[in-house]
PDB file of C-alpha atoms in Angstrom:
ATOM      1  CA  UNK O   1      -3.125  39.764-145.773  1.00  0.00           C
ATOM      2  CA  UNK O   2      -3.785  36.091-145.176  1.00  0.00           C
ATOM      3  CA  UNK O   3      -1.036  35.973-142.526  1.00  0.00           C
ATOM      4  CA  UNK O   4      -2.465  38.981-140.718  1.00  0.00           C
ATOM      5  CA  UNK O   5      -5.885  37.341-140.731  1.00  0.00           C
ATOM      6  CA  UNK O   6      -4.377  34.180-139.269  1.00  0.00           C
ATOM      7  CA  UNK O   7      -2.556  36.100-136.553  1.00  0.00           C
ATOM      8  CA  UNK O   8      -5.730  38.011-135.713  1.00  0.00           C
ATOM      9  CA  UNK O   9      -7.652  34.765-135.407  1.00  0.00           C
ATOM     10  CA  UNK O  10      -5.016  33.301-133.130  1.00  0.00           C
ATOM     11  CA  UNK O  11      -4.993  36.455-131.008  1.00  0.00           C
ATOM     12  CA  UNK O  12      -8.788  36.426-130.639  1.00  0.00           C
ATOM     13  CA  UNK O  13      -8.701  32.716-129.753  1.00  0.00           C
ATOM     14  CA  UNK O  14      -6.035  33.414-127.126  1.00  0.00           C
ATOM     15  CA  UNK O  15      -8.160  36.206-125.586  1.00  0.00           C
ATOM     16  CA  UNK O  16     -11.268  34.001-125.495  1.00  0.00           C
ATOM     17  CA  UNK O  17      -9.414  31.066-123.924  1.00  0.00           C
ATOM     18  CA  UNK O  18      -7.758  33.379-121.378  1.00  0.00           C
ATOM     19  CA  UNK O  19     -11.115  34.825-120.370  1.00  0.00           C
ATOM     20  CA  UNK O  20     -12.586  31.344-119.998  1.00  0.00           C
ATOM     21  CA  UNK O  21      -9.673  30.247-117.800  1.00  0.00           C
ATOM     22  CA  UNK O  22      -9.859  33.394-115.655  1.00  0.00           C
ATOM     23  CA  UNK O  23     -13.610  32.994-115.290  1.00  0.00           C
ATOM     24  CA  UNK O  24     -13.198  29.390-114.171  1.00  0.00           C
ATOM     25  CA  UNK O  25     -10.477  30.290-111.671  1.00  0.00           C
ATOM     26  CA  UNK O  26     -12.520  33.156-110.261  1.00  0.00           C
ATOM     27  CA  UNK O  27     -15.551  30.926-109.817  1.00  0.00           C
ATOM     28  CA  UNK O  28     -13.480  28.146-108.255  1.00  0.00           C
ATOM     29  CA  UNK O  29     -11.658  30.486-105.895  1.00  0.00           C
ATOM     30  CA  UNK O  30     -14.767  32.460-105.080  1.00  0.00           C
ATOM     31  CA  UNK O  31     -16.585  29.266-104.124  1.00  0.00           C
ATOM     32  CA  UNK O  32     -14.069  28.850-101.340  1.00  0.00           C
ATOM     33  CA  UNK O  33     -13.156  32.418-100.447  1.00  0.00           C
ATOM     34  CA  UNK O  34     -15.437  35.356-101.239  1.00  0.00           C
ATOM     35  CA  UNK O  35     -13.634  38.315 -99.776  1.00  0.00           C
ATOM     36  CA  UNK O  36     -16.650  40.569-100.317  1.00  0.00           C
ATOM     37  CA  UNK O  37     -18.297  38.567 -97.553  1.00  0.00           C
ATOM     38  CA  UNK O  38     -17.851  38.916 -93.836  1.00  0.00           C
ATOM     39  CA  UNK O  39     -16.748  36.234 -91.416  1.00  0.00           C
ATOM     40  CA  UNK O  40     -20.361  36.128 -90.252  1.00  0.00           C
ATOM     41  CA  UNK O  41     -21.490  35.191 -93.785  1.00  0.00           C
ATOM     42  CA  UNK O  42     -18.894  32.412 -93.962  1.00  0.00           C
ATOM     43  CA  UNK O  43     -19.941  30.976 -90.614  1.00  0.00           C
ATOM     44  CA  UNK O  44     -23.637  31.134 -91.518  1.00  0.00           C
ATOM     45  CA  UNK O  45     -22.908  29.175 -94.705  1.00  0.00           C
ATOM     46  CA  UNK O  46     -20.995  26.525 -92.744  1.00  0.00           C
ATOM     47  CA  UNK O  47     -23.780  26.314 -90.142  1.00  0.00           C
ATOM     48  CA  UNK O  48     -26.358  25.733 -92.889  1.00  0.00           C
ATOM     49  CA  UNK O  49     -24.211  23.219 -94.764  1.00  0.00           C
ATOM     50  CA  UNK O  50     -23.403  21.119 -91.700  1.00  0.00           C
ATOM     51  CA  UNK O  51     -26.665  21.692 -89.797  1.00  0.00           C
ATOM     52  CA  UNK O  52     -25.004  23.090 -86.664  1.00  0.00           C
ATOM     53  CA  UNK O  53     -25.941  25.981 -84.384  1.00  0.00           C
ATOM     54  CA  UNK O  54     -23.489  28.876 -84.050  1.00  0.00           C
ATOM     55  CA  UNK O  55     -24.215  31.391 -81.285  1.00  0.00           C
ATOM     56  CA  UNK O  56     -22.549  34.783 -81.034  1.00  0.00           C
ATOM     57  CA  UNK O  57     -22.398  35.422 -84.790  1.00  0.00           C
ATOM     58  CA  UNK O  58     -23.006  39.132 -84.182  1.00  0.00           C
ATOM     59  CA  UNK O  59     -19.431  39.344 -82.866  1.00  0.00           C
ATOM     60  CA  UNK O  60     -18.135  38.458 -86.363  1.00  0.00           C
ATOM     61  CA  UNK O  61     -20.348  40.842 -88.336  1.00  0.00           C
ATOM     62  CA  UNK O  62     -17.669  43.510 -88.935  1.00  0.00           C
ATOM     63  CA  UNK O  63     -14.814  41.056 -89.572  1.00  0.00           C
ATOM     64  CA  UNK O  64     -13.658  40.395 -93.140  1.00  0.00           C
ATOM     65  CA  UNK O  65     -13.991  36.864 -94.466  1.00  0.00           C
ATOM     66  CA  UNK O  66     -10.988  34.588 -93.986  1.00  0.00           C
ATOM     67  CA  UNK O  67      -9.563  31.984 -96.377  1.00  0.00           C
ATOM     68  CA  UNK O  68     -11.348  28.693 -95.730  1.00  0.00           C
ATOM     69  CA  UNK O  69      -8.806  25.955 -95.130  1.00  0.00           C
ATOM     70  CA  UNK O  70      -9.271  22.403 -96.360  1.00  0.00           C
ATOM     71  CA  UNK O  71      -9.952  19.819 -93.686  1.00  0.00           C
ATOM     72  CA  UNK O  72     -12.579  18.616 -91.250  1.00  0.00           C
ATOM     73  CA  UNK O  73     -15.411  20.801 -89.971  1.00  0.00           C
ATOM     74  CA  UNK O  74     -13.527  21.361 -86.717  1.00  0.00           C
ATOM     75  CA  UNK O  75     -10.342  22.365 -88.561  1.00  0.00           C
ATOM     76  CA  UNK O  76     -12.279  24.786 -90.766  1.00  0.00           C
ATOM     77  CA  UNK O  77     -13.983  26.400 -87.776  1.00  0.00           C
ATOM     78  CA  UNK O  78     -10.701  26.638 -85.884  1.00  0.00           C
ATOM     79  CA  UNK O  79      -9.153  28.418 -88.870  1.00  0.00           C
ATOM     80  CA  UNK O  80     -12.010  30.897 -89.201  1.00  0.00           C
ATOM     81  CA  UNK O  81     -12.199  31.576 -85.454  1.00  0.00           C
ATOM     82  CA  UNK O  82      -8.450  31.805 -84.839  1.00  0.00           C
ATOM     83  CA  UNK O  83      -8.846  35.350 -83.477  1.00  0.00           C
ATOM     84  CA  UNK O  84     -11.809  34.502 -81.229  1.00  0.00           C
ATOM     85  CA  UNK O  85     -12.459  32.750 -77.944  1.00  0.00           C
ATOM     86  CA  UNK O  86     -15.019  30.020 -78.498  1.00  0.00           C
ATOM     87  CA  UNK O  87     -16.375  26.725 -77.189  1.00  0.00           C
ATOM     88  CA  UNK O  88     -17.297  23.636 -79.232  1.00  0.00           C
ATOM     89  CA  UNK O  89     -20.194  21.533 -77.932  1.00  0.00           C
ATOM     90  CA  UNK O  90     -20.115  17.977 -79.238  1.00  0.00           C
ATOM     91  CA  UNK O  91     -22.983  15.582 -79.871  1.00  0.00           C
ATOM     92  CA  UNK O  92     -23.079  12.001 -78.617  1.00  0.00           C
ATOM     93  CA  UNK O  93     -21.327  10.838 -81.809  1.00  0.00           C
ATOM     94  CA  UNK O  94     -18.467  13.300 -81.083  1.00  0.00           C
ATOM     95  CA  UNK O  95     -19.441  15.560 -83.984  1.00  0.00           C
ATOM     96  CA  UNK O  96     -19.811  19.295 -83.417  1.00  0.00           C
ATOM     97  CA  UNK O  97     -23.431  20.292 -82.827  1.00  0.00           C
ATOM     98  CA  UNK O  98     -23.002  23.822 -81.473  1.00  0.00           C
ATOM     99  CA  UNK O  99     -20.401  26.596 -81.403  1.00  0.00           C
ATOM    100  CA  UNK O 100     -20.404  29.389 -78.811  1.00  0.00           C
ATOM    101  CA  UNK O 101     -18.440  32.448 -79.956  1.00  0.00           C
ATOM    102  CA  UNK O 102     -17.523  34.275 -76.764  1.00  0.00           C
ATOM    103  CA  UNK O 103     -15.357  37.234 -77.787  1.00  0.00           C
ATOM    104  CA  UNK O 104     -12.420  38.407 -79.841  1.00  0.00           C
ATOM    105  CA  UNK O 105      -9.017  37.579 -78.438  1.00  0.00           C
ATOM    106  CA  UNK O 106      -6.976  40.358 -76.905  1.00  0.00           C
ATOM    107  CA  UNK O 107      -3.264  40.843 -77.284  1.00  0.00           C
ATOM    108  CA  UNK O 108      -1.382  38.559 -74.911  1.00  0.00           C
ATOM    109  CA  UNK O 109      -0.124  40.540 -71.889  1.00  0.00           C
ATOM    110  CA  UNK O 110       3.291  40.193 -70.348  1.00  0.00           C
ATOM    111  CA  UNK O 111       3.251  37.397 -67.771  1.00  0.00           C
ATOM    112  CA  UNK O 112       5.880  37.141 -65.013  1.00  0.00           C
ATOM    113  CA  UNK O 113       8.365  34.304 -65.487  1.00  0.00           C
ATOM    114  CA  UNK O 114       7.554  32.862 -62.066  1.00  0.00           C
ATOM    115  CA  UNK O 115       4.804  33.288 -59.487  1.00  0.00           C
ATOM    116  CA  UNK O 116       5.128  31.843 -55.980  1.00  0.00           C
ATOM    117  CA  UNK O 117       1.919  31.697 -53.967  1.00  0.00           C
ATOM    118  CA  UNK O 118       1.085  30.691 -50.426  1.00  0.00           C
ATOM    119  CA  UNK O 119      -1.753  28.203 -50.360  1.00  0.00           C
ATOM    120  CA  UNK O 120      -4.335  27.098 -47.846  1.00  0.00           C
ATOM    121  CA  UNK O 121      -4.861  23.362 -47.506  1.00  0.00           C
ATOM    122  CA  UNK O 122      -8.268  21.799 -47.907  1.00  0.00           C
ATOM    123  CA  UNK O 123      -7.695  18.101 -47.422  1.00  0.00           C
ATOM    124  CA  UNK O 124      -5.309  17.060 -50.173  1.00  0.00           C
ATOM    125  CA  UNK O 125      -6.093  20.150 -52.210  1.00  0.00           C
ATOM    126  CA  UNK O 126      -4.559  23.618 -52.288  1.00  0.00           C
ATOM    127  CA  UNK O 127      -6.514  26.870 -52.266  1.00  0.00           C
ATOM    128  CA  UNK O 128      -5.176  30.098 -53.768  1.00  0.00           C
ATOM    129  CA  UNK O 129      -6.537  33.623 -53.666  1.00  0.00           C
ATOM    130  CA  UNK O 130      -7.257  35.379 -56.947  1.00  0.00           C
ATOM    131  CA  UNK O 131      -9.125  38.521 -57.970  1.00  0.00           C
ATOM    132  CA  UNK O 132     -11.499  38.457 -60.935  1.00  0.00           C
ATOM    133  CA  UNK O 133     -13.048  41.298 -62.898  1.00  0.00           C
ATOM    134  CA  UNK O 134     -16.144  41.128 -65.043  1.00  0.00           C
ATOM    135  CA  UNK O 135     -17.638  43.543 -67.579  1.00  0.00           C
ATOM    136  CA  UNK O 136     -18.151  46.240 -64.922  1.00  0.00           C
ATOM    137  CA  UNK O 137     -14.444  46.119 -63.921  1.00  0.00           C
ATOM    138  CA  UNK O 138     -15.345  45.563 -60.257  1.00  0.00           C
ATOM    139  CA  UNK O 139     -12.713  43.371 -58.597  1.00  0.00           C
ATOM    140  CA  UNK O 140     -14.002  40.373 -56.646  1.00  0.00           C
ATOM    141  CA  UNK O 141     -11.687  38.218 -54.530  1.00  0.00           C
ATOM    142  CA  UNK O 142     -12.304  34.464 -54.573  1.00  0.00           C
ATOM    143  CA  UNK O 143     -10.638  31.323 -53.210  1.00  0.00           C
ATOM    144  CA  UNK O 144     -10.037  28.712 -55.888  1.00  0.00           C
ATOM    145  CA  UNK O 145      -8.974  25.091 -55.618  1.00  0.00           C
ATOM    146  CA  UNK O 146      -6.008  24.291 -57.838  1.00  0.00           C
ATOM    147  CA  UNK O 147      -7.536  21.679 -60.162  1.00  0.00           C
ATOM    148  CA  UNK O 148      -5.568  20.389 -63.136  1.00  0.00           C
ATOM    149  CA  UNK O 149      -8.576  18.257 -64.080  1.00  0.00           C
ATOM    150  CA  UNK O 150     -10.779  21.282 -64.780  1.00  0.00           C
ATOM    151  CA  UNK O 151     -10.563  22.740 -68.283  1.00  0.00           C
ATOM    152  CA  UNK O 152     -11.958  26.129 -67.247  1.00  0.00           C
ATOM    153  CA  UNK O 153     -11.935  28.412 -64.254  1.00  0.00           C
ATOM    154  CA  UNK O 154     -15.138  27.631 -62.343  1.00  0.00           C
ATOM    155  CA  UNK O 155     -16.816  30.275 -60.168  1.00  0.00           C
ATOM    156  CA  UNK O 156     -19.934  30.409 -57.974  1.00  0.00           C
ATOM    157  CA  UNK O 157     -22.977  31.773 -59.782  1.00  0.00           C
ATOM    158  CA  UNK O 158     -23.728  34.074 -56.842  1.00  0.00           C
ATOM    159  CA  UNK O 159     -20.969  36.494 -57.915  1.00  0.00           C
ATOM    160  CA  UNK O 160     -22.391  37.038 -61.414  1.00  0.00           C
ATOM    161  CA  UNK O 161     -24.255  40.252 -60.396  1.00  0.00           C
ATOM    162  CA  UNK O 162     -21.159  41.626 -58.642  1.00  0.00           C
ATOM    163  CA  UNK O 163     -19.119  41.117 -61.812  1.00  0.00           C
ATOM    164  CA  UNK O 164     -21.711  42.916 -63.925  1.00  0.00           C
ATOM    165  CA  UNK O 165     -22.624  40.179 -66.392  1.00  0.00           C
ATOM    166  CA  UNK O 166     -25.904  40.557 -68.253  1.00  0.00           C
ATOM    167  CA  UNK O 167     -27.829  37.518 -69.473  1.00  0.00           C
ATOM    168  CA  UNK O 168     -26.728  38.296 -73.035  1.00  0.00           C
ATOM    169  CA  UNK O 169     -23.076  37.991 -72.019  1.00  0.00           C
ATOM    170  CA  UNK O 170     -23.465  34.430 -70.753  1.00  0.00           C
ATOM    171  CA  UNK O 171     -24.043  31.197 -72.641  1.00  0.00           C
ATOM    172  CA  UNK O 172     -25.865  28.363 -70.889  1.00  0.00           C
ATOM    173  CA  UNK O 173     -24.568  24.851 -71.399  1.00  0.00           C
ATOM    174  CA  UNK O 174     -23.861  21.604 -69.565  1.00  0.00           C
ATOM    175  CA  UNK O 175     -20.268  20.876 -68.562  1.00  0.00           C
ATOM    176  CA  UNK O 176     -18.656  17.658 -67.395  1.00  0.00           C
ATOM    177  CA  UNK O 177     -17.403  17.701 -63.796  1.00  0.00           C
ATOM    178  CA  UNK O 178     -16.266  15.131 -61.259  1.00  0.00           C
ATOM    179  CA  UNK O 179     -19.899  15.081 -60.096  1.00  0.00           C
ATOM    180  CA  UNK O 180     -21.288  14.489 -63.589  1.00  0.00           C
ATOM    181  CA  UNK O 181     -22.948  16.900 -66.018  1.00  0.00           C
ATOM    182  CA  UNK O 182     -23.901  20.238 -64.458  1.00  0.00           C
ATOM    183  CA  UNK O 183     -25.691  23.302 -65.790  1.00  0.00           C
ATOM    184  CA  UNK O 184     -23.289  26.211 -66.202  1.00  0.00           C
ATOM    185  CA  UNK O 185     -23.200  29.725 -67.604  1.00  0.00           C
ATOM    186  CA  UNK O 186     -20.084  30.478 -69.643  1.00  0.00           C
ATOM    187  CA  UNK O 187     -18.732  34.018 -69.804  1.00  0.00           C
ATOM    188  CA  UNK O 188     -15.486  35.860 -70.307  1.00  0.00           C
ATOM    189  CA  UNK O 189     -13.838  37.662 -67.408  1.00  0.00           C
ATOM    190  CA  UNK O 190     -12.205  40.971 -68.166  1.00  0.00           C
ATOM    191  CA  UNK O 191      -9.220  39.780 -66.143  1.00  0.00           C
ATOM    192  CA  UNK O 192      -7.975  37.361 -63.504  1.00  0.00           C
ATOM    193  CA  UNK O 193      -5.182  38.448 -61.158  1.00  0.00           C
ATOM    194  CA  UNK O 194      -3.073  35.732 -59.568  1.00  0.00           C
ATOM    195  CA  UNK O 195      -0.026  36.865 -57.652  1.00  0.00           C
ATOM    196  CA  UNK O 196       1.687  39.538 -59.743  1.00  0.00           C
ATOM    197  CA  UNK O 197       0.198  38.270 -63.003  1.00  0.00           C
ATOM    198  CA  UNK O 198      -2.895  39.740 -64.627  1.00  0.00           C
ATOM    199  CA  UNK O 199      -4.402  37.530 -67.311  1.00  0.00           C
ATOM    200  CA  UNK O 200      -6.986  39.107 -69.608  1.00  0.00           C
ATOM    201  CA  UNK O 201      -9.904  37.503 -71.395  1.00  0.00           C
ATOM    202  CA  UNK O 202     -10.190  34.387 -69.220  1.00  0.00           C
ATOM    203  CA  UNK O 203     -13.242  32.220 -69.874  1.00  0.00           C
ATOM    204  CA  UNK O 204     -15.084  31.015 -66.777  1.00  0.00           C
ATOM    205  CA  UNK O 205     -17.969  28.674 -66.016  1.00  0.00           C
ATOM    206  CA  UNK O 206     -20.449  29.805 -63.364  1.00  0.00           C
ATOM    207  CA  UNK O 207     -22.171  27.015 -61.430  1.00  0.00           C
ATOM    208  CA  UNK O 208     -24.862  27.212 -58.752  1.00  0.00           C
ATOM    209  CA  UNK O 209     -23.269  27.624 -55.325  1.00  0.00           C
ATOM    210  CA  UNK O 210     -25.010  24.601 -53.827  1.00  0.00           C
ATOM    211  CA  UNK O 211     -23.580  22.373 -56.577  1.00  0.00           C
ATOM    212  CA  UNK O 212     -20.108  23.897 -56.573  1.00  0.00           C
ATOM    213  CA  UNK O 213     -19.443  23.910 -52.855  1.00  0.00           C
ATOM    214  CA  UNK O 214     -17.549  26.525 -50.905  1.00  0.00           C
ATOM    215  CA  UNK O 215     -14.811  27.161 -53.457  1.00  0.00           C
ATOM    216  CA  UNK O 216     -14.393  27.610 -57.173  1.00  0.00           C
ATOM    217  CA  UNK O 217     -11.758  25.926 -59.334  1.00  0.00           C
ATOM    218  CA  UNK O 218      -8.598  27.249 -60.940  1.00  0.00           C
ATOM    219  CA  UNK O 219      -8.623  25.318 -64.201  1.00  0.00           C
ATOM    220  CA  UNK O 220      -6.233  24.596 -67.033  1.00  0.00           C
ATOM    221  CA  UNK O 221      -7.127  27.673 -69.099  1.00  0.00           C
ATOM    222  CA  UNK O 222      -5.003  29.493 -66.483  1.00  0.00           C
ATOM    223  CA  UNK O 223      -2.753  26.734 -65.114  1.00  0.00           C
ATOM    224  CA  UNK O 224      -1.898  25.511 -68.616  1.00  0.00           C
ATOM    225  CA  UNK O 225       0.101  28.686 -69.210  1.00  0.00           C
ATOM    226  CA  UNK O 226       2.596  27.563 -66.562  1.00  0.00           C
ATOM    227  CA  UNK O 227       4.645  24.667 -65.301  1.00  0.00           C
ATOM    228  CA  UNK O 228       2.962  24.000 -61.938  1.00  0.00           C
ATOM    229  CA  UNK O 229       5.019  22.877 -58.924  1.00  0.00           C
ATOM    230  CA  UNK O 230       3.296  22.221 -55.595  1.00  0.00           C
ATOM    231  CA  UNK O 231       5.198  22.054 -52.309  1.00  0.00           C
ATOM    232  CA  UNK O 232       2.978  20.186 -49.845  1.00  0.00           C
ATOM    233  CA  UNK O 233       5.372  20.653 -46.924  1.00  0.00           C
ATOM    234  CA  UNK O 234       5.567  24.433 -47.178  1.00  0.00           C
ATOM    235  CA  UNK O 235       2.104  24.948 -48.678  1.00  0.00           C
ATOM    236  CA  UNK O 236       3.464  26.776 -51.699  1.00  0.00           C
ATOM    237  CA  UNK O 237       2.626  26.638 -55.369  1.00  0.00           C
ATOM    238  CA  UNK O 238       5.064  27.851 -58.007  1.00  0.00           C
ATOM    239  CA  UNK O 239       3.847  28.784 -61.462  1.00  0.00           C
ATOM    240  CA  UNK O 240       6.744  28.964 -63.917  1.00  0.00           C
ATOM    241  CA  UNK O 241       6.111  30.502 -67.294  1.00  0.00           C
ATOM    242  CA  UNK O 242       6.454  27.937 -70.090  1.00  0.00           C
ATOM    243  CA  UNK O 243       8.877  28.715 -72.903  1.00  0.00           C
TER     244      UNK O 243
END
């Protein structure tokens, strides 16, 4: 009888301790990852904690919460937004002050191994012809300067109506250019066609025509997908797919 009472006491103690441990683990894990939440809830909590502005949160409303990785604010945001196209805007002290969530990423399309394009010379620069599509799927042909110093494709603001962008589909911000800081509207093209390649979901900056000049820029968010070889003698540019 006494032994059974002792065993019962030990069993009850084991149950109580187990429940306490499970409760602690659930609270600790839930503080980092609450999978009943949405990605929008996670991002709102981070924005409040770090006093930053996150635009485009509505695009994350239906997405399940993701595990929050350990690391810096930038690393945490990069982990949460791994399936989105976004832009970080930094303050003067290099910290993140604003995040622009542009859209969800689309599956990467097949890209030809090599594209050879004829170019038109403009001084020391090369111009190529591309076709861009906006939200209305209308195709607009533009001449772009090949510019490995530009992070984004840059287009004249005058073609925004032809591409079908609404004001809600563009984010206004200042971008650094060779001519200093300029006002730009950032949006996502439905596609950009260069040679035989069609690249979907390309982000572009729209700048006032009088500030941009006659031509837009083909930036590294397209060129960076390739090894770029320029033949000045034959006015050719070869884009070789990187492995």
